[in-house]
Structures are given as structure tokens and as C-alpha cells.
Short mmCIF file of C-alpha atoms in Angstrom, two decimals:
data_model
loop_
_atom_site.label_atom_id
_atom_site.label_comp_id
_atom_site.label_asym_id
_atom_site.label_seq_id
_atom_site.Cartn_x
_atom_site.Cartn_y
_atom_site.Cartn_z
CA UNK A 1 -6.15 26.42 5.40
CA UNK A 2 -8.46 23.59 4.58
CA UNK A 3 -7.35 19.66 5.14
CA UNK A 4 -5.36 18.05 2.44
CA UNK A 5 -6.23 13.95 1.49
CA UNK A 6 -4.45 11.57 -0.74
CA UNK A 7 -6.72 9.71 -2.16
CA UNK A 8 -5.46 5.58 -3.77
CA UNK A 9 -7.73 3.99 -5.00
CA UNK A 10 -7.82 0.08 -6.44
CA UNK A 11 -9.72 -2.14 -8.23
CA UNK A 12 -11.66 -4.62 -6.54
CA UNK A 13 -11.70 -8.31 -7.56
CA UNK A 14 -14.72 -8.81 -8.73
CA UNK A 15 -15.23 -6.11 -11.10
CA UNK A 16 -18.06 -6.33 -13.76
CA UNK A 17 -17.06 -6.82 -17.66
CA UNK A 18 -14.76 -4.05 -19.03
CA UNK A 19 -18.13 -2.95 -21.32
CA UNK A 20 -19.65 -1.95 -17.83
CA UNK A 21 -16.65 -1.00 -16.52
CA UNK A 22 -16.41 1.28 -20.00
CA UNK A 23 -19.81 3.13 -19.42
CA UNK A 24 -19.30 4.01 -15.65
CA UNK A 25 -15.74 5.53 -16.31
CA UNK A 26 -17.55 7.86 -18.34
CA UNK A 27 -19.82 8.81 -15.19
CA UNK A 28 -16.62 8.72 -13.06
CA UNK A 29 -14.51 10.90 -15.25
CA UNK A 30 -17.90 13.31 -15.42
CA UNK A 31 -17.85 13.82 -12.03
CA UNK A 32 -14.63 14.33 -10.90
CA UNK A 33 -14.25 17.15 -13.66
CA UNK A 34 -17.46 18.34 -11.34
CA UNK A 35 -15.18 18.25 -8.00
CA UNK A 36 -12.21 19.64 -9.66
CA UNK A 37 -14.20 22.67 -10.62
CA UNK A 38 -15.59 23.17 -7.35
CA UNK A 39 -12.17 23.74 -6.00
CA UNK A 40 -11.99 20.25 -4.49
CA UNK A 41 -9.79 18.24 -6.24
CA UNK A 42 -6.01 19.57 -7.22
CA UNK A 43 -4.60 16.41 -9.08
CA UNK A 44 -6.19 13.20 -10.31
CA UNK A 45 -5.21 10.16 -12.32
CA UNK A 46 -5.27 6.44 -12.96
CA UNK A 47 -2.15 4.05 -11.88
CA UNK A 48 0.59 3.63 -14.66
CA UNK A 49 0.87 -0.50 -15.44
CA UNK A 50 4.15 -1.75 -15.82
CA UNK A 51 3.07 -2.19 -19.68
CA UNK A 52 2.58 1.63 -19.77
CA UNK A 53 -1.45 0.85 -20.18
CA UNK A 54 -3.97 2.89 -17.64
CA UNK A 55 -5.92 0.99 -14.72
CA UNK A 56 -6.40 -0.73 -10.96
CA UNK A 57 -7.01 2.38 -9.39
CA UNK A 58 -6.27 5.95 -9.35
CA UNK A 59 -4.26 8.74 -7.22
CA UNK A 60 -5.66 12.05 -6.20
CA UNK A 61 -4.91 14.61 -3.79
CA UNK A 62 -8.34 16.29 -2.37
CA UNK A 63 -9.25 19.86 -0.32
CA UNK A 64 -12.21 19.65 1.58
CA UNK A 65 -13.43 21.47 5.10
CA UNK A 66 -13.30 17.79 7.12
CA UNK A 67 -12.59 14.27 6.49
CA UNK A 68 -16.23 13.52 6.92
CA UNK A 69 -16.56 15.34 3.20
CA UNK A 70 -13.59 13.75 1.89
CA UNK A 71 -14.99 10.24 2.56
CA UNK A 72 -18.71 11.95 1.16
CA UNK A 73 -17.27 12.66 -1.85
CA UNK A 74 -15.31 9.41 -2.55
CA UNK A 75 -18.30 7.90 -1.73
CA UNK A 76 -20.31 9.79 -4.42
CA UNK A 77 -17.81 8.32 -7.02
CA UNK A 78 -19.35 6.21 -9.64
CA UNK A 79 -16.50 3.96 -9.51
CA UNK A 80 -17.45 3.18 -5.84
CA UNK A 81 -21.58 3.18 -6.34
CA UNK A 82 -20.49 0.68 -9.08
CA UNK A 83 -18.23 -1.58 -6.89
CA UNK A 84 -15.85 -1.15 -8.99
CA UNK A 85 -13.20 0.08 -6.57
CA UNK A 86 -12.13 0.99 -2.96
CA UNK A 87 -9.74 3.20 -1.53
CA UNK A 88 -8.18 4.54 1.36
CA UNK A 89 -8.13 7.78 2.45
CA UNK A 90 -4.93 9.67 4.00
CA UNK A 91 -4.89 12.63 5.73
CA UNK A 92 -2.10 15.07 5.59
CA UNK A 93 -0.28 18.87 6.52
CA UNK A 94 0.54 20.78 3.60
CA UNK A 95 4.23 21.50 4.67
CA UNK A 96 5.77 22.41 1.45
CA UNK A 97 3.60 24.32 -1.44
CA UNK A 98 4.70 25.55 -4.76
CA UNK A 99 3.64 29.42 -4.55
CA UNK A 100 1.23 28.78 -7.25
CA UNK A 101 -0.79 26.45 -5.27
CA UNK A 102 -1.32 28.61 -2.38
CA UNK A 103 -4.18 30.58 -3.06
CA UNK A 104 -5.81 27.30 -3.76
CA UNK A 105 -5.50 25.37 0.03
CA UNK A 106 -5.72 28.63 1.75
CA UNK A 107 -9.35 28.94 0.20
#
């Protein structure tokens, strides 16, 4: 079985103008659809606000072969190239696994 990562991400505080911010989700959303068709990504998403609006960060729960790859590919995010956010990166065992989910971390 390949290693599982939770991915959070936040905002940092000096983000550029929301236009900027604007044109490199765009980039950002592009290539994690990439990752999530090459098997490497299972869920992703922004955080909830209290207000029920979208932003600060994100969540996402990544299979790669080593956390050397994880970190590659969070690096690779245009959110990050853009200073736009950091995150932390969590290893973790898959203990419990809906069946339908198998087949994906044991490839």
C-alpha cells in the first residue's frame, strides 16, 4: 500500500490582491484536477468560513510512493509558487477504508 498525507493548507499574510489571487486559482484548480487523475489525490477542498463563503486554505488527503513526492507535489502547487499559501504535511496509516477505496491505496 502506498503512504497516505493530509494535506492543510492556509493562507499566508501577505497575499497579493484577490484579482491575482483570482487568476492563479485557476492554475491551482488546473493542476490538482492533473494530480487527481494521476491517481494521487483522493479528496480536495477549500476551508468552509464561518459565513459559509470558500477560502484561507484547503484540505486534501494525498497517495504518493514517499513523503519526498508528497512535499514535490505541494510544492508544484500554484498556490505555493505564488506565495499565496503554506501548509503542513501529515503523514498517516490507512487503518480504516471504505471497501470502495481500496483498490485505490493498494495501487
Amino acid at each position: 500500500m502506498m503512504n497516505a498525507y493530509a494535506v492543510v493548507s492556509h493562507f499566508i499574510e501577505d497575499i497579493p490582491e484577490q484579482k491575482e489571487v483570482m487568476k492563479i486559482l485557476k492554475e491551482h484548480l488546473k493542476y490538482f484536477a492533473k494530480c487527481t487523475e494521476e491517481g494521487k489525490v483522493l479528496i480536495a477542498g477549500p476551508h468552509t468560513l464561518e459565513n459559509g463563503s470558500f477560502g484561507g486554505g484547503g484540505v486534501m488527503v494525498l497517495k504518493t510512493n514517499s513523503k519526498k513526492e508528497a512535499e514535490e507535489l505541494m510544492a508544484n502547487d500554484p498556490f505555493v509558487t505564488g506565495n499565496i499559501v503554506d501548509y503542513t504535511i501529515y503523514e498517516f496509516k490507512v487503518v480504516n477504508l471504505r471497501p470502495e477505496l481500496e483498490e485505490w491505496f493498494k495501487s
